[in-house]
XYZ file of C-alpha atoms in Angstrom:
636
model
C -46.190 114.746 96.284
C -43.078 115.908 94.916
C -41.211 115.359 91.675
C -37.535 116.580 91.785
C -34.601 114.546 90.472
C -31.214 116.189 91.486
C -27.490 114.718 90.145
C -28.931 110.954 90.401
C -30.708 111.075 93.444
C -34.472 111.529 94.434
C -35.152 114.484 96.985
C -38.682 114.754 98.864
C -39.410 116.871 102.575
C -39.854 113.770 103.758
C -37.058 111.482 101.901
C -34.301 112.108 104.087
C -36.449 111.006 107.290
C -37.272 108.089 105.050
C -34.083 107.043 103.872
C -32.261 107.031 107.423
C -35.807 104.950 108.761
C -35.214 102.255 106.022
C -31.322 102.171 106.620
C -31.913 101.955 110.143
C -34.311 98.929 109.984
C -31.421 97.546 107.957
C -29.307 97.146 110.525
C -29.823 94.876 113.586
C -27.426 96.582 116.158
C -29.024 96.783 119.849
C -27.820 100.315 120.378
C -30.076 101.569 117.564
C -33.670 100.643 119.013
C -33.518 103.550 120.748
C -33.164 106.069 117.698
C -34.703 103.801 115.476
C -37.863 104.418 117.595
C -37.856 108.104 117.471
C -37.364 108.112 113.620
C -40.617 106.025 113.630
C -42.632 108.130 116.173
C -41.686 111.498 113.971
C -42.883 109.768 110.874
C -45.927 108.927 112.762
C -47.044 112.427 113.665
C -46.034 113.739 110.199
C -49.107 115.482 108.853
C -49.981 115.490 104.778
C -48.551 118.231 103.272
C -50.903 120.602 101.378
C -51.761 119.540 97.908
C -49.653 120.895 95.118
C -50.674 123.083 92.004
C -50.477 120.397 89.402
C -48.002 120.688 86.314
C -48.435 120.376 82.864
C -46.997 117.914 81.071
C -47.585 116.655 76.682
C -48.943 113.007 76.584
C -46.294 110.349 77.063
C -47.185 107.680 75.722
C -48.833 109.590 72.694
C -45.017 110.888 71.837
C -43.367 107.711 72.028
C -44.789 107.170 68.531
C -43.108 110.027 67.362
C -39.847 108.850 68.875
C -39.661 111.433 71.808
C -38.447 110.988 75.499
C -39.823 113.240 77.924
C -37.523 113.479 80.863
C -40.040 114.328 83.613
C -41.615 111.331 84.011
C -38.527 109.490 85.575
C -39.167 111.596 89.030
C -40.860 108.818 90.270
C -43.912 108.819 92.456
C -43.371 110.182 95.906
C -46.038 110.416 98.524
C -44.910 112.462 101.259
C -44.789 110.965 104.501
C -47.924 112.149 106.358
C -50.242 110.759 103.327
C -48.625 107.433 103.350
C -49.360 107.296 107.042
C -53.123 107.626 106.450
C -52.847 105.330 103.460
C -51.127 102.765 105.685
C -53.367 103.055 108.431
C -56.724 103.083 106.659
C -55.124 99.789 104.739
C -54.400 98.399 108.503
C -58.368 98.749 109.028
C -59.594 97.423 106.187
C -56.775 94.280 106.640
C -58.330 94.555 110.498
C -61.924 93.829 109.239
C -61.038 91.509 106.362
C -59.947 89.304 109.088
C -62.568 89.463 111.040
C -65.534 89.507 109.093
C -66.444 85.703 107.644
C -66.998 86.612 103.730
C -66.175 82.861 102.573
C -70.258 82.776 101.922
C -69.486 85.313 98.560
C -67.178 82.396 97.834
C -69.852 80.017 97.214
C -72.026 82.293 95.649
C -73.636 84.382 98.550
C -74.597 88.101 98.276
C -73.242 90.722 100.514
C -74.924 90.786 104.075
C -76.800 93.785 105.491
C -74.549 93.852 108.113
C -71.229 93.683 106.044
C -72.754 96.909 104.376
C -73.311 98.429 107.591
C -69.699 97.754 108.778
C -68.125 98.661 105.643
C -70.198 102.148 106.449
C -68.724 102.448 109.543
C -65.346 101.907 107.996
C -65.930 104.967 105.753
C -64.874 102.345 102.811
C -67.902 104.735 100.606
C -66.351 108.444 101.392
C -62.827 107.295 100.369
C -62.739 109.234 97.373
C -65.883 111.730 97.388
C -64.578 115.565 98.210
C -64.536 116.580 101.381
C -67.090 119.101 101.369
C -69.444 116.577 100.793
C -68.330 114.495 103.563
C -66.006 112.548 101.680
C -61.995 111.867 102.537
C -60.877 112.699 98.799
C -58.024 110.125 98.411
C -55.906 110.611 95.316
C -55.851 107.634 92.794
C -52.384 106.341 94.495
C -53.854 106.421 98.182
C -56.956 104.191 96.120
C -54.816 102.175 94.691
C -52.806 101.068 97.720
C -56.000 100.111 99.398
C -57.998 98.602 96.639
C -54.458 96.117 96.477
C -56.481 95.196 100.470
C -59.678 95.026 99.006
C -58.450 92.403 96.419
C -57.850 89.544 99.055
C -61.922 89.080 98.534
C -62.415 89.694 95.117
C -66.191 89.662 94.839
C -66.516 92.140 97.641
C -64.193 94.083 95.594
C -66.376 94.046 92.475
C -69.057 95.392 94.503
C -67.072 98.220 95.822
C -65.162 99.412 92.834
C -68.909 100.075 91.291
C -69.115 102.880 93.648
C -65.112 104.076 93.485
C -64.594 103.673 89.368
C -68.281 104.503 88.111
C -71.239 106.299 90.855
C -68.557 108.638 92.793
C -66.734 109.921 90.264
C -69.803 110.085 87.738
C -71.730 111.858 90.559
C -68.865 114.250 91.064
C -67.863 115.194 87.321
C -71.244 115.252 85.700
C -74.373 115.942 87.967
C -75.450 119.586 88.511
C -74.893 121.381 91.657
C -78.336 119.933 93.238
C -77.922 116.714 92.070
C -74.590 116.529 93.897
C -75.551 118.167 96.975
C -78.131 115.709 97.104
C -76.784 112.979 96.125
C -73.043 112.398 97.128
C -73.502 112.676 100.913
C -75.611 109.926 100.954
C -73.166 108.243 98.506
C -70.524 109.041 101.106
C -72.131 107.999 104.119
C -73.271 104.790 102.607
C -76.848 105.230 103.342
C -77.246 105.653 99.072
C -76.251 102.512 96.795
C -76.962 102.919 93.239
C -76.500 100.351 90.305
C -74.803 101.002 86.850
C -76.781 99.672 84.307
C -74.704 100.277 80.847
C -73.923 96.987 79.335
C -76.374 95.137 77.213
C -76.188 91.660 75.092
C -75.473 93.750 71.598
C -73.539 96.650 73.485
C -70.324 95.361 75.438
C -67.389 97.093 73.845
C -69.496 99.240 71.361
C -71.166 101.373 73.842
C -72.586 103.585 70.925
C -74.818 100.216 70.132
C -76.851 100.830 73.052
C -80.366 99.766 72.000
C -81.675 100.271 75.518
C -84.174 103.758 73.937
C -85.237 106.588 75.752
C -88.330 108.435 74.091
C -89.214 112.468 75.371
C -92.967 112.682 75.964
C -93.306 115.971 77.389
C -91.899 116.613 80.486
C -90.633 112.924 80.834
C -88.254 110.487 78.959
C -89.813 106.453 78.661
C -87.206 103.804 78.704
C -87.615 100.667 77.137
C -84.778 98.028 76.915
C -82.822 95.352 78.769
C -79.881 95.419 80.721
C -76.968 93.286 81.684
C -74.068 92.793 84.036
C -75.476 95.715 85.903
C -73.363 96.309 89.171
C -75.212 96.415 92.348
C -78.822 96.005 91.303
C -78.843 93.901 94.099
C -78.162 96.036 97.087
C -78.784 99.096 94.898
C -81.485 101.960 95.718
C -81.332 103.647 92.318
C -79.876 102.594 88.973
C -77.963 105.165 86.917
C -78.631 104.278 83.782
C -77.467 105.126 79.567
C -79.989 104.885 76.970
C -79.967 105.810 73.284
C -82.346 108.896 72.688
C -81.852 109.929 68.972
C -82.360 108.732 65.512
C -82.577 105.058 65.858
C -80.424 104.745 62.699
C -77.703 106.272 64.466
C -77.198 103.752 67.119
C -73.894 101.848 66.649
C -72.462 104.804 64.339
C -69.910 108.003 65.641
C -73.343 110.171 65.622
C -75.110 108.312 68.009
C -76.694 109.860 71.280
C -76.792 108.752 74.291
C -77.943 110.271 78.022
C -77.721 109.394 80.972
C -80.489 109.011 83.618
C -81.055 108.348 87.586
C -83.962 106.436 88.081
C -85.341 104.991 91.061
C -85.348 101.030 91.737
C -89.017 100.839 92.713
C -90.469 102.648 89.352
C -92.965 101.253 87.633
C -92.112 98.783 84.856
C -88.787 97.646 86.081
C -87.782 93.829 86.699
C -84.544 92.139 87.441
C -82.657 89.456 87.834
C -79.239 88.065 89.137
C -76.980 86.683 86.704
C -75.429 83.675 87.549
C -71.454 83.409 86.766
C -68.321 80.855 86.488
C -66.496 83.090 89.000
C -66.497 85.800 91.438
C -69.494 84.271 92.877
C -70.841 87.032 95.622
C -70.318 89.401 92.556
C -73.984 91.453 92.526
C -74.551 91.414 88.925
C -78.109 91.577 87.335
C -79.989 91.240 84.141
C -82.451 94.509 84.562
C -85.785 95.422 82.380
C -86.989 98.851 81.493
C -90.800 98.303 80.303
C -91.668 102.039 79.514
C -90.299 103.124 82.957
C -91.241 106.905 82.968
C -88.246 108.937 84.350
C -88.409 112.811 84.815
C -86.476 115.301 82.580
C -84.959 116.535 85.954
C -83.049 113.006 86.129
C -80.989 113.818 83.583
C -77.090 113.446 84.286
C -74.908 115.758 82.077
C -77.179 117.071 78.880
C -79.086 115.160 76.590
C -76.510 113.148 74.060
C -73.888 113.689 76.651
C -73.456 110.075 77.465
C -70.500 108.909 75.363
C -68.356 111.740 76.601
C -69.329 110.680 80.051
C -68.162 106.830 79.485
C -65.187 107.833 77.629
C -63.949 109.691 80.810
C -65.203 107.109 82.748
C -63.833 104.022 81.173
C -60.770 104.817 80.663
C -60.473 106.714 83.668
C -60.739 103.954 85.896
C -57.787 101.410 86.299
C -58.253 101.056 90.768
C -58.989 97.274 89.267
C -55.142 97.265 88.519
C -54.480 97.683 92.438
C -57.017 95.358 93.045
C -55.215 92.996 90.558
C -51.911 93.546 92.095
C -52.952 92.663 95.731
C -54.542 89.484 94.621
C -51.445 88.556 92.197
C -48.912 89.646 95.083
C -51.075 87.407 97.562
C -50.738 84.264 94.864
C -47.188 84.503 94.684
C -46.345 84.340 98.435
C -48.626 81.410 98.052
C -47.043 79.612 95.856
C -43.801 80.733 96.796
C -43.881 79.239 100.606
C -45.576 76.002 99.020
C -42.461 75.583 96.534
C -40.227 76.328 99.880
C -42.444 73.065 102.162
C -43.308 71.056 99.086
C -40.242 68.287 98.427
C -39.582 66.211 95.294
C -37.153 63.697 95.123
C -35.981 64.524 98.596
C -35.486 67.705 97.796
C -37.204 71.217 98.309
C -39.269 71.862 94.941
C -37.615 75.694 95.197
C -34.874 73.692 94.700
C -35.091 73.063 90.922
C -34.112 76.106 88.543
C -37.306 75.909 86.484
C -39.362 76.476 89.432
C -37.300 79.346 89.877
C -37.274 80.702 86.574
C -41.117 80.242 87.266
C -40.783 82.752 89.956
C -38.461 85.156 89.013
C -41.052 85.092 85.664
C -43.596 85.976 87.760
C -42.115 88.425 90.151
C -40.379 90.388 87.493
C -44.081 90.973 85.894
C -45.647 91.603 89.131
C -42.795 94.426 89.285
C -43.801 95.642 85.923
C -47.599 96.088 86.433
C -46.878 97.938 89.968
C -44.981 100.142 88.374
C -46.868 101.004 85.284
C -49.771 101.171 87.605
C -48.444 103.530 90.465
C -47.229 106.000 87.109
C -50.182 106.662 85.914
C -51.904 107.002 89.060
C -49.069 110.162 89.361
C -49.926 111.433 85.923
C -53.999 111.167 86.950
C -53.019 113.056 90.530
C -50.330 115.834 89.741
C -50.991 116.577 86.088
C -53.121 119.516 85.169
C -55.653 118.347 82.453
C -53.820 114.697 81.731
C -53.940 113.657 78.169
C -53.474 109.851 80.007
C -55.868 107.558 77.939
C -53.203 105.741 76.071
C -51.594 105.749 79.163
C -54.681 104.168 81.086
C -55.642 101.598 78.175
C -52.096 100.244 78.226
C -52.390 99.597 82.222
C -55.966 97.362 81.561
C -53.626 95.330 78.571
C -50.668 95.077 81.188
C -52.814 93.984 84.317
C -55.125 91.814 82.204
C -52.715 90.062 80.749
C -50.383 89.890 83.922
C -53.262 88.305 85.774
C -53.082 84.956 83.233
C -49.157 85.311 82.849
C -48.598 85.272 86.761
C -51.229 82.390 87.620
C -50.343 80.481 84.827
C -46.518 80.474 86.285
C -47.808 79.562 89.936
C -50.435 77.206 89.203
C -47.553 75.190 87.513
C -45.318 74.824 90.292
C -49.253 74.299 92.577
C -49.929 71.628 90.315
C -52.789 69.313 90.715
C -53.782 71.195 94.101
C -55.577 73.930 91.480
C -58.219 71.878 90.802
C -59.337 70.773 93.704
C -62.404 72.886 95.292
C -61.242 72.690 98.556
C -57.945 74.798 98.184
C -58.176 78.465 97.841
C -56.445 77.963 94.207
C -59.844 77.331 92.374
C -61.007 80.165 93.468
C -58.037 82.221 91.360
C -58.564 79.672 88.605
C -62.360 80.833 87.960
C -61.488 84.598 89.454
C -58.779 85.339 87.538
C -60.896 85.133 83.991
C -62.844 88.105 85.496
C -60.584 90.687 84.017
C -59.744 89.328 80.680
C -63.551 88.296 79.948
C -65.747 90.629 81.725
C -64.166 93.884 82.683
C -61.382 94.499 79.639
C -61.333 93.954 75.863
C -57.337 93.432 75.442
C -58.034 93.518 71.822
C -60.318 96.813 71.652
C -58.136 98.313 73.881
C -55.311 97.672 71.672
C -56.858 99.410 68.663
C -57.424 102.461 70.782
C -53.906 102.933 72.215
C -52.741 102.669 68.282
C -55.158 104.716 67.312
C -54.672 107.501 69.487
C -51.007 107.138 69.078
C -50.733 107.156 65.152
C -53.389 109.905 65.270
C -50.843 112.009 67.363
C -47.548 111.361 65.492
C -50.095 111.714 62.375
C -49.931 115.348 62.926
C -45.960 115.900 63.656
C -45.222 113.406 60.293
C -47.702 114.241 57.798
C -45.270 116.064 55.813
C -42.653 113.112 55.733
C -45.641 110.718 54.797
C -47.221 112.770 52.038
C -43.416 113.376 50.541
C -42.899 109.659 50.550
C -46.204 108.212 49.932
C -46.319 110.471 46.661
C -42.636 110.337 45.275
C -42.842 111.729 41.944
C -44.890 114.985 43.358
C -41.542 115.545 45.585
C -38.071 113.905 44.197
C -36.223 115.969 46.094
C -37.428 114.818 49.439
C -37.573 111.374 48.582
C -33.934 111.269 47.343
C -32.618 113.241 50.569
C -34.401 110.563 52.649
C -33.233 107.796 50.744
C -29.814 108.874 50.863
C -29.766 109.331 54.214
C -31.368 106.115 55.483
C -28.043 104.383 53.415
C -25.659 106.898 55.025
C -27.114 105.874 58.704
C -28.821 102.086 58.173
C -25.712 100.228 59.759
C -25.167 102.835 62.309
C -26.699 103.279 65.731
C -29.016 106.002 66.574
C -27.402 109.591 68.086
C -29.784 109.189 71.567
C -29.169 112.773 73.708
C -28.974 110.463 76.936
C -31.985 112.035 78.372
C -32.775 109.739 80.495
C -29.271 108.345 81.229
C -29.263 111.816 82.684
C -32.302 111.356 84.646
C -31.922 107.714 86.259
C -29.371 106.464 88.622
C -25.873 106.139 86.957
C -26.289 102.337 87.561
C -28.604 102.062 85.294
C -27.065 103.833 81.976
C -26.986 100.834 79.700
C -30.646 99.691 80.702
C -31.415 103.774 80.045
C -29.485 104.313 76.892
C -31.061 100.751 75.292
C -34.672 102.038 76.201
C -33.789 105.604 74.395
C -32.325 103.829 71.235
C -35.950 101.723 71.390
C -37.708 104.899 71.564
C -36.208 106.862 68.920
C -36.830 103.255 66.569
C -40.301 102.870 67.217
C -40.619 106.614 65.963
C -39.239 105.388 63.001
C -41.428 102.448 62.913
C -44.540 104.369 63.238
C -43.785 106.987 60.420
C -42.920 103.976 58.105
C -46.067 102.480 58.718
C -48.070 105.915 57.999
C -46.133 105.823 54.513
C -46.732 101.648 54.240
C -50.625 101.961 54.659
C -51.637 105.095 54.828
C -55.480 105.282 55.354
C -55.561 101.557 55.260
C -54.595 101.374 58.375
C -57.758 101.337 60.237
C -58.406 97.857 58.384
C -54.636 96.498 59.248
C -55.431 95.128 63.404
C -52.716 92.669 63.693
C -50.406 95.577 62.978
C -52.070 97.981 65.238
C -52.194 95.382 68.000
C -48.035 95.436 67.808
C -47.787 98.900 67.357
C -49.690 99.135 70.924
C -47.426 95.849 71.719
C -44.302 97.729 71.268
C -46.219 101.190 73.189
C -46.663 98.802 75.652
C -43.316 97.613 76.257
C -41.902 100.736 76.457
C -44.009 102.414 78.598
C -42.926 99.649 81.297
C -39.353 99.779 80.626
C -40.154 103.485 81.765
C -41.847 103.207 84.633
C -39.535 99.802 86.017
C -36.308 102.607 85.533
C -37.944 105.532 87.340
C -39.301 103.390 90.005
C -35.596 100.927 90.310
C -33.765 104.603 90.180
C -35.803 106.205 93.217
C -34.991 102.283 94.954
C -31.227 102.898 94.709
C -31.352 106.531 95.371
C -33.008 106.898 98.721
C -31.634 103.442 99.400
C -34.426 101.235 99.872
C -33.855 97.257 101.223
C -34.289 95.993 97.943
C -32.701 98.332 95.566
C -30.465 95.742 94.545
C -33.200 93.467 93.618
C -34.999 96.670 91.928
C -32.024 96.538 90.058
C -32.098 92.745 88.933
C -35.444 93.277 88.204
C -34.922 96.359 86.115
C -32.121 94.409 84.052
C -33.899 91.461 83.380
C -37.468 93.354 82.280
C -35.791 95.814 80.200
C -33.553 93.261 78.466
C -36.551 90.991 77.694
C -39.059 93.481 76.608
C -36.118 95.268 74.000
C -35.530 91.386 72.528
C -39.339 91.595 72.307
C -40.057 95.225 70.260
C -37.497 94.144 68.466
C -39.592 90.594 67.094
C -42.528 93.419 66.530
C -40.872 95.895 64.851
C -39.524 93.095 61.966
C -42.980 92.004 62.208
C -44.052 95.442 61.592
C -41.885 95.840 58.596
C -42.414 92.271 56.658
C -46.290 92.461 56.788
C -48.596 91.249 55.326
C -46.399 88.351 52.978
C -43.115 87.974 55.372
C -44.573 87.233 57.964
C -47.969 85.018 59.029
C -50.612 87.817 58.928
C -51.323 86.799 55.084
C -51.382 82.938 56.201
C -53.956 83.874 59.015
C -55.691 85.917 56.745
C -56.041 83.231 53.958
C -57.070 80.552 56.648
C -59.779 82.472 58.523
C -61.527 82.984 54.591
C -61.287 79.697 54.017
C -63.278 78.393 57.237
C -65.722 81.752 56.519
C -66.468 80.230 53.404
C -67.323 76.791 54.328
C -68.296 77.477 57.446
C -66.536 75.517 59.578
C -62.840 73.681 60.176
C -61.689 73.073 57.102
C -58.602 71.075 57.582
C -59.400 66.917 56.476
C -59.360 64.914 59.327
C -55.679 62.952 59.285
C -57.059 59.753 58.316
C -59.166 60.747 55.317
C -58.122 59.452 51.711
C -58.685 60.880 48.194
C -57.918 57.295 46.651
């Protein structure tokens, strides 16, 4: 992978080859299928280039609070050509046995076959992203992605597999000791070795640190006691890895709790289970599991003891492959409803025809665009950047493909219409599927008071001198005054922008880069005004961090839709010019939107709704339910 940006245009070892390939397809002259065939055979044999030292690079997303552009990121993604040929062909097997194997029973609720395991083994689907010295293939996250957007097209069997690619593998492979792993992750990568995560409980969904699931040491052995739910796998699963609380029970729930993590085998004594049943994603292997003082040697232990939250933190927000997924399955919708729109007529006339059904489309393309490209990004920051400071940068990808997945299908399952409900078209399925993400696997609103969080706690640091002059005036006139007169000097003047990433983009797209930079360099100003507004109250204010992350958001995709739209038009891909439509139209939208936040931001609590909401949630606390009198009551 490669990240060089020279004078507007994107260079690679392989991006010349590339670029006269895609021109050449372009064109439909006879007298090219000659040379047009070469250019394909020496991509073919093209072998992946050795991995590069990674780079170092300060948080992005952390520094857009502080109103800072960092040019680097808008080298877009680049896999050089003898990667993307094993990517491509190991997606062409999977799309090979997708076809072939008859999965409709997880549809209706079935579990995954012995014999679909035993394919899927000798696929290699488990090795894809163990190391290679344990007999892994050791895909980076961008080769994942592109074939978890495959894996999507059966979303159940997908749920089953990203168990083993987003928790066992790369638990296994961070965390266990030297013998655990040389015991453990060949099996793991051959297949032979399925083991079940067992971390969620009733109490203990988002708040992992509630865990009441307890561990006790008695000698040389821990006892767990506790239930478990939504635990992945338990069904085809040989051992369950599994977190329990082991310290003072009046820590659980509070920053000092502990919790470790164990291995422990399926068959030990005092362990019971039982599938779940759910609305969707019915061959999705989900059980309810019971520890009834299961005895589980010391030597089990993953990580040390207390260890466990700094596990899940790196594993929780470390794993976004459901974002591929998600794209594959929205990308698969679209074309669906897209060629219905084309054969479907109205009034004698195609329903593509009418310009809200296209609007509808264009809607949903445009955000399909959007979550590809935030996704793909950080994928690049997780593969080339030594030690990536990327968990604002991961949350913001769960919000964007969470929320993508009800945006997009509520577009197409307008223009599919009363089809959606019928449970003989494939469109239920996505009805019931695509709550799965929003309900189950992502807390949009947790998530959102973490990428604030981290992001205020950042800029905390660079502004804390401006905030302490101006939240204590009369300790520091001076200051104050300077600011003060300054603000009136500049308030009805645009911001001076350096054109940093005008400089790094394709020419084409200045005023879409110069708009994002102004955006940028406001929403620093936003977040220091809000230190000074609220200060420590902050943690207590929610509807304002959710739009400080809203506006994070936002501008984190207008980032990512300009790299990837300026690496289209530079190495002239087919659809650069719809890159570029797609490019305008996002980045105009989402500008008009941080702009709604950011007076949102600044008229809280009383000019805007938050003190409404706020008055109207105490008043049903209070009585305890609605409190509204029904329309046709009387006081007379």
């Amino acid at each position: 992978m490669l990240r060089l940006f020279s004078q507007g245009r994107h260079v690679s070892s392989s991006a010349n080859l590339i670029c006269v390939s895609q021109r050449l397809l372009h064109r439909s002259s006879p007298y090219l299928s000659s040379a047009l065939e070469e250019v394909k055979q020496r991509e073919r044999s093209l072998q992946p280039e050795p991995r590069r030292a990674k780079m170092k690079m300060s948080p992005y997303v952390k520094n857009l609070f502080r109103g800072l552009v960092d040019p680097f990121v808008f080298g877009y993604l680049e896999l050089d050509q003898g990667s993307l040929n094993i990517a491509e062909d190991m997606k062409s097997e999977i799309h090979k046995f997708l076809e072939s194997e008859d999965l409709s029973v997880l549809n209706s609720g079935g579990r995954i076959s012995d014999e679909t395991i035993a394919k899927l083994k000798e696929l290699g689907v488990f090795k894809l992203n163990i190391a290679q010295q344990y007999g892994g293939l050791e895909l980076t996250c961008a080769e994942m992605l592109k074939l978890c957007e495959e894996f999507s097209k059966v979303p159940s069997l997908f749920q089953t597999l990203s168990t083993h690619f987003q928790y066992i593998s790369p638990l296994f492979s961070n965390f266990a000791s030297h013998e655990q792993k040389e015991k453990y992750l060949p099996a793991l990568a051959s297949g032979d070795l399925h083991i079940g995560f067992a971390l969620w409980e009733e109490g203990a969904g988002v708040d992992v640190s509630s865990i009441q699931c307890r561990a006790e040491f008695l000698g040389d052995n821990y006892i767990l006691s506790g239930t478990k739910q939504w635990v992945c796998n338990a069904g085809i699963a040989d051992k369950y890895v599994v977190f329990a609380s082991d310290g003072d029970a009046s820590n659980i729930g509070t920053p000092n709790a502990k919790v470790t993590c164990f291995i422990v085998d399926k068959n030990a004594e005092g362990i019971s289970a039982k599938s779940m049943e759910t609305l969707g994603m019915n061959g999705y292997s989900a059980w309810e599991v019971t520890f009834d003082k299961t005895v589980v040697s010391k030597d089990n232990l993953i990580g040390l003891p207390g260890e466990g939250l700094k596990i899940l933190k790196t594993l929780l927000y470390g794993k976004f492959s459901l974002a591929g997924a998600n794209i594959g399955l929205l990308r698969d919708l679209l074309n669906t409803t897209l060629h219905h729109s084309i054969k479907k007529e109205t009034f004698g006339k195609p329903l593509v025809a009418n310009d809200i059904v296209q609007q509808h489309l264009a809607e949903a393309a445009a955000r399909l665009y959007a979550l590809e490209s935030i996704t793909y990004m950080t994928a690049d920051f997780y593969d080339n950047i030594e030690d990536p400071d990327i968990e604002a940068e991961v949350g913001i990808v769960k919000i964007y493909s969470s929320e993508s997945m009800k945006y997009i299908a509520e577009r197409c399952l307008k223009i599919l219409g009363s089809d959606c409900y019928l449970t003989n078209k494939p469109y239920e399925r996505v009805l019931r599927d695509m709550l799965f993400t929003p309900l189950v696997d992502t807390s949009v609103d947790t998530l959102r008071m973490t990428v604030a969080l981290l992001g205020l706690k950042h800029a905390g640091s660079s502004f804390q001198e401006e905030v302490l002059h101006n939240r204590n005036p009369l300790l520091h006139p001076k200051k104050v005054m300077r600011g003060l007169f300054k603000s009136y000097v500049s308030w009805d003047r645009e911001p001076d922008i350096d054109h940093l990433i005008f400089e790094n983009v394709h020419p084409t797209l200045v005023n879409s880069a110069d708009t994002l930079e102004k955006a940028i360099f406001d929403f620093g100003k936003i977040t220091e005004e809000t230190l000074v507004k609220w200060g420590a109250e902050l943690d207590s204010r929610q509807m304002n961090l959710a739009r400080l992350a809203d506006v994070a958001t936002n501008l984190y995709v207008c980032t990512a839709v300009l790299a990837r739209t300026s690496r289209a038009i530079s190495i002239g891909l087919r659809s650069c010019d719809i890159d570029g439509f797609m490019a305008t139209s996002l980045v105009a939208e989402i500008t008009q939107s941080i702009a709604d936040l950011k007076d949102a931001l600044q008229s809280s609590p009383y000019g805007n709704n938050d003190a409404n909401y706020t008055n109207i949630t105490k008043a049903m606390i209070h009585e305890k339910k609605f409190t509204a009198a029904h329309p046709l009551s009387r006081n007379y």
